[in-house]
Amino acid sequence: MMLTVHIIAGAFLLLFGIGALSFAKGKTKHRWSGNLFFLSMLIMAGTAASFNGGATMALLTFYYGTTAWAVVLRKENTVGIFEALSMCLIIYVSFSLFHFVYTATDIPQTFKTIFTIHASVAALSACLDLKMLLSGGLSGKHRIVRHTWRACFAMLGAVMSFSSNTSDSWPDFIDSNALIYLMIGVLFYWLIRVLFTNWYKQLTLSIGNSILIKRLTEARRLLYVK
């Protein structure tokens, strides 16, 4: 039963994740997709934690998903107890993964490499969390970057799980890791787009204009009512 719930939640996570990536950023559909993605992630990570040896990776996915979701809910340039606890969690996960890699003797080198990458990214995340805490929060495009790459990394974990569990069903002419490569490409695409282009400025102008239009329309309606 738990495995079935886990698989269904993972399927919805992928579905809503694709929706969040596809819909216009900052709009209603994107926000709804993001919230449902977050809910699916909680269920998937929660059920994965009950599997043998799955707690650490479940905590990793939980961390990326919750910190991605929380940063857009919190006001700019503010931090709190949640961010401090999140940093402690990812430090624990990073140490656990490094310990597992250097003490395990019966896992293939490929899996050791994957776990080492996860542990290293977790350590980098802890450093970024510490920097954010010391600076008192994030604002502007750096806040969006934190949201974007962590949401993509949470989805990458689901994609990796899906690919590894369905690798035997892929046609011979398609690399079973194709979706993983695609997701990594999407992650770097959004990092570059947000940090090094005018996309964020255009987004803020678009959202600002839409809010202004709504307020003018509402004011005009009230004027006619009077």
mmCIF file of N, CA, C and O in Angstrom, residues 126-197:
data_model
loop_
_atom_site.group_PDB
_atom_site.id
_atom_site.type_symbol
_atom_site.label_atom_id
_atom_site.label_comp_id
_atom_site.label_asym_id
_atom_site.label_seq_id
_atom_site.Cartn_x
_atom_site.Cartn_y
_atom_site.Cartn_z
ATOM 1 N N ALA A 126 24.205 23.914 2.412
ATOM 2 C CA ALA A 126 24.400 24.358 3.796
ATOM 3 C C ALA A 126 25.199 25.657 3.834
ATOM 4 O O ALA A 126 24.876 26.568 4.613
ATOM 5 N N CYS A 127 26.220 25.760 2.974
ATOM 6 C CA CYS A 127 27.021 26.990 2.916
ATOM 7 C C CYS A 127 26.176 28.168 2.437
ATOM 8 O O CYS A 127 26.281 29.284 2.971
ATOM 9 N N LEU A 128 25.328 27.923 1.454
ATOM 10 C CA LEU A 128 24.447 28.983 0.952
ATOM 11 C C LEU A 128 23.423 29.385 2.008
ATOM 12 O O LEU A 128 23.070 30.568 2.125
ATOM 13 N N ASP A 129 22.936 28.395 2.771
ATOM 14 C CA ASP A 129 22.005 28.706 3.866
ATOM 15 C C ASP A 129 22.680 29.591 4.915
ATOM 16 O O ASP A 129 22.089 30.558 5.407
ATOM 17 N N LEU A 130 23.920 29.242 5.251
ATOM 18 C CA LEU A 130 24.654 30.029 6.246
ATOM 19 C C LEU A 130 24.865 31.459 5.742
ATOM 20 O O LEU A 130 24.687 32.426 6.503
ATOM 21 N N LYS A 131 25.235 31.587 4.487
ATOM 22 C CA LYS A 131 25.436 32.922 3.903
ATOM 23 C C LYS A 131 24.151 33.729 3.949
ATOM 24 O O LYS A 131 24.163 34.923 4.275
ATOM 25 N N MET A 132 23.022 33.084 3.639
ATOM 26 C CA MET A 132 21.733 33.766 3.655
ATOM 27 C C MET A 132 21.373 34.208 5.077
ATOM 28 O O MET A 132 20.886 35.324 5.293
ATOM 29 N N LEU A 133 21.623 33.342 6.058
ATOM 30 C CA LEU A 133 21.323 33.686 7.448
ATOM 31 C C LEU A 133 22.160 34.870 7.914
ATOM 32 O O LEU A 133 21.664 35.773 8.596
ATOM 33 N N LEU A 134 23.442 34.859 7.556
ATOM 34 C CA LEU A 134 24.333 35.930 7.987
ATOM 35 C C LEU A 134 23.994 37.262 7.313
ATOM 36 O O LEU A 134 24.177 38.337 7.903
ATOM 37 N N SER A 135 23.495 37.204 6.075
ATOM 38 C CA SER A 135 23.153 38.428 5.348
ATOM 39 C C SER A 135 21.736 38.898 5.627
ATOM 40 O O SER A 135 21.329 39.962 5.162
ATOM 41 N N GLY A 136 20.957 38.097 6.365
ATOM 42 C CA GLY A 136 19.606 38.520 6.723
ATOM 43 C C GLY A 136 18.546 38.262 5.678
ATOM 44 O O GLY A 136 17.486 38.876 5.705
ATOM 45 N N GLY A 137 18.816 37.341 4.756
ATOM 46 C CA GLY A 137 17.809 36.992 3.764
ATOM 47 C C GLY A 137 18.244 37.276 2.348
ATOM 48 O O GLY A 137 19.390 37.672 2.090
ATOM 49 N N LEU A 138 17.315 37.079 1.416
ATOM 50 C CA LEU A 138 17.575 37.273 -0.006
ATOM 51 C C LEU A 138 16.527 38.196 -0.607
ATOM 52 O O LEU A 138 15.429 38.336 -0.072
ATOM 53 N N SER A 139 16.882 38.785 -1.738
ATOM 54 C CA SER A 139 15.934 39.634 -2.449
ATOM 55 C C SER A 139 16.209 39.545 -3.938
ATOM 56 O O SER A 139 17.259 39.053 -4.370
ATOM 57 N N GLY A 140 15.246 40.015 -4.712
ATOM 58 C CA GLY A 140 15.427 40.087 -6.151
ATOM 59 C C GLY A 140 15.642 38.743 -6.812
ATOM 60 O O GLY A 140 15.080 37.723 -6.403
ATOM 61 N N LYS A 141 16.501 38.737 -7.817
ATOM 62 C CA LYS A 141 16.699 37.526 -8.606
ATOM 63 C C LYS A 141 17.384 36.410 -7.817
ATOM 64 O O LYS A 141 17.194 35.227 -8.113
ATOM 65 N N HIS A 142 18.149 36.760 -6.788
ATOM 66 C CA HIS A 142 18.811 35.734 -5.990
ATOM 67 C C HIS A 142 17.792 34.922 -5.187
ATOM 68 O O HIS A 142 17.987 33.729 -4.936
ATOM 69 N N ARG A 143 16.723 35.558 -4.801
ATOM 70 C CA ARG A 143 15.621 34.860 -4.115
ATOM 71 C C ARG A 143 14.934 33.887 -5.080
ATOM 72 O O ARG A 143 14.610 32.750 -4.710
ATOM 73 N N ILE A 144 14.737 34.318 -6.324
ATOM 74 C CA ILE A 144 14.117 33.464 -7.330
ATOM 75 C C ILE A 144 15.040 32.316 -7.707
ATOM 76 O O ILE A 144 14.584 31.188 -7.942
ATOM 77 N N VAL A 145 16.340 32.578 -7.762
ATOM 78 C CA VAL A 145 17.303 31.520 -8.074
ATOM 79 C C VAL A 145 17.257 30.422 -7.019
ATOM 80 O O VAL A 145 17.278 29.227 -7.340
ATOM 81 N N ARG A 146 17.182 30.814 -5.747
ATOM 82 C CA ARG A 146 17.093 29.822 -4.666
ATOM 83 C C ARG A 146 15.846 28.968 -4.844
ATOM 84 O O ARG A 146 15.897 27.733 -4.718
ATOM 85 N N HIS A 147 14.739 29.607 -5.154
ATOM 86 C CA HIS A 147 13.491 28.889 -5.381
ATOM 87 C C HIS A 147 13.609 27.944 -6.575
ATOM 88 O O HIS A 147 13.206 26.776 -6.497
ATOM 89 N N THR A 148 14.205 28.431 -7.660
ATOM 90 C CA THR A 148 14.244 27.674 -8.911
ATOM 91 C C THR A 148 15.136 26.450 -8.828
ATOM 92 O O THR A 148 14.701 25.337 -9.142
ATOM 93 N N TRP A 149 16.378 26.635 -8.382
ATOM 94 C CA TRP A 149 17.295 25.496 -8.438
ATOM 95 C C TRP A 149 16.934 24.432 -7.420
ATOM 96 O O TRP A 149 17.121 23.223 -7.661
ATOM 97 N N ARG A 150 16.367 24.834 -6.297
ATOM 98 C CA ARG A 150 15.993 23.834 -5.297
ATOM 99 C C ARG A 150 14.751 23.058 -5.725
ATOM 100 O O ARG A 150 14.666 21.846 -5.491
ATOM 101 N N ALA A 151 13.804 23.738 -6.348
ATOM 102 C CA ALA A 151 12.630 23.032 -6.875
ATOM 103 C C ALA A 151 13.055 22.060 -7.975
ATOM 104 O O ALA A 151 12.575 20.919 -8.039
ATOM 105 N N CYS A 152 13.964 22.509 -8.843
ATOM 106 C CA CYS A 152 14.455 21.641 -9.915
ATOM 107 C C CYS A 152 15.224 20.456 -9.351
ATOM 108 O O CYS A 152 15.130 19.333 -9.865
ATOM 109 N N PHE A 153 15.976 20.677 -8.272
ATOM 110 C CA PHE A 153 16.750 19.583 -7.682
ATOM 111 C C PHE A 153 15.837 18.564 -7.011
ATOM 112 O O PHE A 153 16.109 17.359 -7.040
ATOM 113 N N ALA A 154 14.758 19.046 -6.399
ATOM 114 C CA ALA A 154 13.783 18.118 -5.824
ATOM 115 C C ALA A 154 13.143 17.274 -6.919
ATOM 116 O O ALA A 154 12.957 16.060 -6.766
ATOM 117 N N MET A 155 12.839 17.907 -8.047
ATOM 118 C CA MET A 155 12.254 17.180 -9.171
ATOM 119 C C MET A 155 13.279 16.242 -9.795
ATOM 120 O O MET A 155 12.934 15.147 -10.247
ATOM 121 N N LEU A 156 14.551 16.656 -9.812
ATOM 122 C CA LEU A 156 15.606 15.797 -10.350
ATOM 123 C C LEU A 156 15.676 14.486 -9.577
ATOM 124 O O LEU A 156 15.881 13.415 -10.171
ATOM 125 N N GLY A 157 15.507 14.540 -8.262
ATOM 126 C CA GLY A 157 15.506 13.328 -7.464
ATOM 127 C C GLY A 157 14.394 12.374 -7.876
ATOM 128 O O GLY A 157 14.602 11.160 -7.979
ATOM 129 N N ALA A 158 13.216 12.938 -8.159
ATOM 130 C CA ALA A 158 12.099 12.105 -8.600
ATOM 131 C C ALA A 158 12.364 11.522 -9.988
ATOM 132 O O ALA A 158 12.036 10.367 -10.258
ATOM 133 N N VAL A 159 12.965 12.326 -10.854
ATOM 134 C CA VAL A 159 13.292 11.860 -12.204
ATOM 135 C C VAL A 159 14.329 10.736 -12.150
ATOM 136 O O VAL A 159 14.221 9.740 -12.880
ATOM 137 N N MET A 160 15.324 10.881 -11.285
ATOM 138 C CA MET A 160 16.345 9.841 -11.141
ATOM 139 C C MET A 160 15.729 8.544 -10.638
ATOM 140 O O MET A 160 16.073 7.447 -11.108
ATOM 141 N N SER A 161 14.818 8.654 -9.678
ATOM 142 C CA SER A 161 14.140 7.468 -9.165
ATOM 143 C C SER A 161 13.305 6.809 -10.250
ATOM 144 O O SER A 161 13.320 5.577 -10.411
ATOM 145 N N PHE A 162 12.584 7.615 -11.014
ATOM 146 C CA PHE A 162 11.754 7.089 -12.098
ATOM 147 C C PHE A 162 12.610 6.389 -13.150
ATOM 148 O O PHE A 162 12.290 5.283 -13.601
ATOM 149 N N SER A 163 13.720 7.011 -13.532
ATOM 150 C CA SER A 163 14.582 6.441 -14.568
ATOM 151 C C SER A 163 15.215 5.132 -14.124
ATOM 152 O O SER A 163 15.285 4.162 -14.891
ATOM 153 N N SER A 164 15.674 5.094 -12.867
ATOM 154 C CA SER A 164 16.331 3.878 -12.386
ATOM 155 C C SER A 164 15.364 2.715 -12.247
ATOM 156 O O SER A 164 15.730 1.559 -12.479
ATOM 157 N N ASN A 165 14.110 3.021 -11.902
ATOM 158 C CA ASN A 165 13.122 1.952 -11.711
ATOM 159 C C ASN A 165 12.445 1.516 -12.999
ATOM 160 O O ASN A 165 11.732 0.503 -13.011
ATOM 161 N N THR A 166 12.639 2.269 -14.074
ATOM 162 C CA THR A 166 12.024 1.907 -15.360
ATOM 163 C C THR A 166 13.069 1.655 -16.439
ATOM 164 O O THR A 166 12.716 1.522 -17.602
ATOM 165 N N SER A 167 14.350 1.589 -16.061
ATOM 166 C CA SER A 167 15.435 1.464 -17.042
ATOM 167 C C SER A 167 15.286 0.218 -17.920
ATOM 168 O O SER A 167 15.655 0.236 -19.105
ATOM 169 N N ASP A 168 14.744 -0.861 -17.361
ATOM 170 C CA ASP A 168 14.598 -2.102 -18.132
ATOM 171 C C ASP A 168 13.486 -2.021 -19.167
ATOM 172 O O ASP A 168 13.418 -2.871 -20.071
ATOM 173 N N SER A 169 12.620 -1.017 -19.045
ATOM 174 C CA SER A 169 11.479 -0.906 -19.954
ATOM 175 C C SER A 169 11.732 0.056 -21.115
ATOM 176 O O SER A 169 10.886 0.178 -22.001
ATOM 177 N N TRP A 170 12.868 0.730 -21.109
ATOM 178 C CA TRP A 170 13.158 1.693 -22.170
ATOM 179 C C TRP A 170 13.629 0.962 -23.427
ATOM 180 O O TRP A 170 14.339 -0.051 -23.343
ATOM 181 N N PRO A 171 13.253 1.463 -24.617
ATOM 182 C CA PRO A 171 13.764 0.864 -25.864
ATOM 183 C C PRO A 171 15.283 0.969 -25.929
ATOM 184 O O PRO A 171 15.883 1.865 -25.331
ATOM 185 N N ASP A 172 15.904 0.079 -26.661
ATOM 186 C CA ASP A 172 17.365 0.038 -26.734
ATOM 187 C C ASP A 172 17.964 1.303 -27.338
ATOM 188 O O ASP A 172 19.095 1.678 -27.011
ATOM 189 N N PHE A 173 17.196 1.958 -28.215
ATOM 190 C CA PHE A 173 17.740 3.127 -28.902
ATOM 191 C C PHE A 173 17.598 4.423 -28.082
ATOM 192 O O PHE A 173 18.003 5.488 -28.522
ATOM 193 N N ILE A 174 17.016 4.328 -26.880
ATOM 194 C CA ILE A 174 16.872 5.497 -26.005
ATOM 195 C C ILE A 174 17.640 5.249 -24.715
ATOM 196 O O ILE A 174 17.464 4.219 -24.055
ATOM 197 N N ASP A 175 18.498 6.179 -24.362
ATOM 198 C CA ASP A 175 19.248 6.095 -23.114
ATOM 199 C C ASP A 175 18.282 6.250 -21.943
ATOM 200 O O ASP A 175 17.511 7.217 -21.887
ATOM 201 N N SER A 176 18.317 5.319 -21.025
ATOM 202 C CA SER A 176 17.383 5.377 -19.884
ATOM 203 C C SER A 176 17.657 6.575 -18.983
ATOM 204 O O SER A 176 16.823 6.931 -18.145
ATOM 205 N N ASN A 177 18.825 7.193 -19.144
ATOM 206 C CA ASN A 177 19.162 8.382 -18.364
ATOM 207 C C ASN A 177 18.808 9.680 -19.089
ATOM 208 O O ASN A 177 19.172 10.760 -18.607
ATOM 209 N N ALA A 178 18.114 9.577 -20.200
ATOM 210 C CA ALA A 178 17.814 10.764 -21.016
ATOM 211 C C ALA A 178 17.041 11.821 -20.229
ATOM 212 O O ALA A 178 17.329 13.022 -20.338
ATOM 213 N N LEU A 179 16.074 11.386 -19.421
ATOM 214 C CA LEU A 179 15.282 12.336 -18.640
ATOM 215 C C LEU A 179 16.132 13.026 -17.574
ATOM 216 O O LEU A 179 15.911 14.200 -17.252
ATOM 217 N N ILE A 180 17.112 12.302 -17.038
ATOM 218 C CA ILE A 180 18.012 12.897 -16.042
ATOM 219 C C ILE A 180 18.833 14.007 -16.684
ATOM 220 O O ILE A 180 18.962 15.110 -16.136
ATOM 221 N N TYR A 181 19.396 13.719 -17.869
ATOM 222 C CA TYR A 181 20.181 14.730 -18.574
ATOM 223 C C TYR A 181 19.320 15.939 -18.921
ATOM 224 O O TYR A 181 19.767 17.092 -18.817
ATOM 225 N N LEU A 182 18.085 15.665 -19.326
ATOM 226 C CA LEU A 182 17.168 16.752 -19.675
ATOM 227 C C LEU A 182 16.877 17.624 -18.470
ATOM 228 O O LEU A 182 16.883 18.865 -18.558
ATOM 229 N N MET A 183 16.646 17.001 -17.297
ATOM 230 C CA MET A 183 16.324 17.753 -16.097
ATOM 231 C C MET A 183 17.511 18.582 -15.639
ATOM 232 O O MET A 183 17.347 19.725 -15.184
ATOM 233 N N ILE A 184 18.713 18.034 -15.759
ATOM 234 C CA ILE A 184 19.914 18.799 -15.418
ATOM 235 C C ILE A 184 20.052 19.996 -16.349
ATOM 236 O O ILE A 184 20.406 21.106 -15.927
ATOM 237 N N GLY A 185 19.742 19.779 -17.629
ATOM 238 C CA GLY A 185 19.776 20.883 -18.593
ATOM 239 C C GLY A 185 18.766 21.963 -18.256
ATOM 240 O O GLY A 185 19.067 23.160 -18.351
ATOM 241 N N VAL A 186 17.568 21.555 -17.839
ATOM 242 C CA VAL A 186 16.527 22.520 -17.460
ATOM 243 C C VAL A 186 16.981 23.326 -16.245
ATOM 244 O O VAL A 186 16.781 24.548 -16.179
ATOM 245 N N LEU A 187 17.602 22.654 -15.292
ATOM 246 C CA LEU A 187 18.084 23.327 -14.082
ATOM 247 C C LEU A 187 19.085 24.434 -14.431
ATOM 248 O O LEU A 187 18.935 25.585 -13.995
ATOM 249 N N PHE A 188 20.086 24.083 -15.250
ATOM 250 C CA PHE A 188 21.100 25.083 -15.612
ATOM 251 C C PHE A 188 20.531 26.156 -16.526
ATOM 252 O O PHE A 188 20.962 27.316 -16.470
ATOM 253 N N TYR A 189 19.552 25.780 -17.355
ATOM 254 C CA TYR A 189 18.904 26.766 -18.224
ATOM 255 C C TYR A 189 18.267 27.881 -17.399
ATOM 256 O O TYR A 189 18.462 29.076 -17.670
ATOM 257 N N TRP A 190 17.529 27.494 -16.342
ATOM 258 C CA TRP A 190 16.858 28.504 -15.528
ATOM 259 C C TRP A 190 17.827 29.285 -14.656
ATOM 260 O O TRP A 190 17.638 30.483 -14.414
ATOM 261 N N LEU A 191 18.887 28.635 -14.186
ATOM 262 C CA LEU A 191 19.903 29.365 -13.433
ATOM 263 C C LEU A 191 20.520 30.468 -14.286
ATOM 264 O O LEU A 191 20.653 31.618 -13.848
ATOM 265 N N ILE A 192 20.900 30.115 -15.501
ATOM 266 C CA ILE A 192 21.522 31.092 -16.400
ATOM 267 C C ILE A 192 20.525 32.169 -16.794
ATOM 268 O O ILE A 192 20.854 33.366 -16.811
ATOM 269 N N ARG A 193 19.294 31.767 -17.068
ATOM 270 C CA ARG A 193 18.280 32.744 -17.519
ATOM 271 C C ARG A 193 17.960 33.763 -16.437
ATOM 272 O O ARG A 193 17.818 34.953 -16.714
ATOM 273 N N VAL A 194 17.831 33.308 -15.204
ATOM 274 C CA VAL A 194 17.486 34.228 -14.119
ATOM 275 C C VAL A 194 18.666 35.118 -13.744
ATOM 276 O O VAL A 194 18.513 36.330 -13.523
ATOM 277 N N LEU A 195 19.870 34.543 -13.691
ATOM 278 C CA LEU A 195 21.031 35.279 -13.198
ATOM 279 C C LEU A 195 21.674 36.193 -14.243
ATOM 280 O O LEU A 195 22.144 37.285 -13.914
ATOM 281 N N PHE A 196 21.680 35.762 -15.509
ATOM 282 C CA PHE A 196 22.518 36.440 -16.492
ATOM 283 C C PHE A 196 21.760 37.045 -17.674
ATOM 284 O O PHE A 196 22.379 37.447 -18.657
ATOM 285 N N THR A 197 20.430 37.103 -17.587
ATOM 286 C CA THR A 197 19.647 37.757 -18.643
ATOM 287 C C THR A 197 18.700 38.778 -18.008
ATOM 288 O O THR A 197 18.685 38.952 -16.793
#
